[in-house]
Short mmCIF file of C-alpha atoms in Angstrom, two decimals:
data_model
loop_
_atom_site.label_atom_id
_atom_site.label_comp_id
_atom_site.label_asym_id
_atom_site.label_seq_id
_atom_site.Cartn_x
_atom_site.Cartn_y
_atom_site.Cartn_z
CA MET A 1 0.10 -0.01 0.13
CA GLY A 2 2.86 2.32 0.41
CA SER A 3 4.32 2.16 -2.99
CA ILE A 4 2.68 3.81 -5.93
CA SER A 5 2.18 1.42 -8.71
CA ILE A 6 1.69 1.94 -12.58
CA TRP A 7 -2.10 1.42 -12.09
CA HIS A 8 -2.06 4.49 -9.62
CA TRP A 9 -0.27 6.68 -12.09
CA LEU A 10 -2.79 5.44 -15.04
CA ILE A 11 -5.71 6.46 -12.71
CA VAL A 12 -4.15 9.85 -12.07
CA ALA A 13 -3.51 10.62 -15.66
CA LEU A 14 -7.15 9.45 -16.55
CA ILE A 15 -8.42 11.94 -13.93
CA VAL A 16 -6.24 14.81 -15.11
CA ALA A 17 -7.17 13.99 -18.56
CA LEU A 18 -10.97 14.34 -17.72
CA VAL A 19 -10.50 17.39 -15.85
CA PHE A 20 -8.35 19.59 -18.03
CA GLY A 21 -9.31 17.87 -21.50
CA THR A 22 -6.69 16.68 -24.16
CA LYS A 23 -6.62 19.72 -26.14
CA LYS A 24 -6.00 21.82 -23.30
CA LEU A 25 -3.18 19.38 -22.01
CA ARG A 26 -1.62 19.56 -25.64
CA THR A 27 -1.59 23.25 -25.73
CA VAL A 28 0.10 23.44 -22.09
CA GLY A 29 2.77 20.86 -23.33
CA GLY A 30 3.44 23.08 -26.52
CA ASP A 31 3.93 26.14 -24.27
CA LEU A 32 6.15 24.34 -21.82
CA GLY A 33 8.38 23.37 -24.70
CA PHE A 34 8.43 26.89 -26.26
CA ALA A 35 9.40 28.16 -22.99
CA VAL A 36 12.21 25.81 -22.49
CA ARG A 37 13.56 26.09 -25.83
CA GLY A 38 13.62 29.91 -25.40
CA PHE A 39 15.47 29.62 -21.82
CA LYS A 40 17.84 27.52 -23.59
CA ASP A 41 18.61 29.87 -26.38
CA GLY A 42 18.97 32.65 -24.03
CA LEU A 43 21.59 30.74 -22.06
CA GLN A 44 23.51 29.95 -25.26
CA SER A 45 23.70 33.63 -26.37
CA GLU A 46 26.64 35.72 -25.23
CA PRO A 47 25.87 37.74 -22.31
CA GLY A 48 25.94 41.63 -22.94
CA SER A 49 25.62 41.14 -26.55
CA PRO A 50 22.13 41.87 -28.01
CA THR A 51 20.22 39.08 -29.86
CA ASP A 52 19.37 39.31 -33.56
CA ALA A 53 15.80 40.73 -32.99
CA THR A 54 17.26 43.35 -30.66
CA ALA A 55 20.09 44.59 -32.79
CA SER A 56 17.72 44.98 -35.76
CA SER A 57 15.26 46.97 -33.77
CA VAL A 58 18.20 49.14 -32.34
CA VAL A 59 19.34 49.69 -35.85
CA SER A 60 15.98 50.77 -37.08
CA ILE A 61 15.71 53.03 -34.24
CA GLU A 62 19.07 54.74 -35.16
CA GLN A 63 17.94 55.03 -38.69
CA GLN A 64 14.73 56.67 -37.73
CA HIS A 65 16.49 59.04 -35.51
CA THR A 66 18.84 59.97 -38.23
CA ARG A 67 15.91 60.52 -40.70
CA ALA A 68 14.27 62.52 -38.10
CA GLU A 69 17.12 64.77 -37.82
CA GLU A 70 17.43 65.31 -41.46
CA VAL A 71 13.71 66.28 -41.70
CA ALA A 72 14.22 68.74 -38.85
CA LYS A 73 17.06 70.36 -40.78
CA VAL A 74 14.98 70.67 -43.90
CA ALA A 75 11.95 71.79 -42.01
CA SER A 76 14.08 74.64 -40.25
CA SER A 77 15.89 75.88 -43.53
CA PRO A 78 14.71 79.20 -44.72
CA VAL A 79 12.35 79.03 -47.65
CA PRO A 80 13.37 81.11 -50.64
CA ASN A 81 11.01 83.81 -51.58
CA ASP A 82 10.41 84.21 -55.51
CA HIS A 83 8.86 87.78 -55.31
#
């Protein structure tokens, strides 16, 4: 009575499947796998170096800032009078 047999585990698995449903359990398993994969990728990247997504967004922000400065220069330049 003190040890847990395979039959006990099967009954527990059946009750969990009935309570949560198989579709819900599949999505939880997929989400857990995605989280573990993301954690492993985070550990493999070098600390202090930005990831590819972060680097591309930083470049994009820098490009936008440069473009905004160019537009501000053009906007502040005097408009010639043709009178």
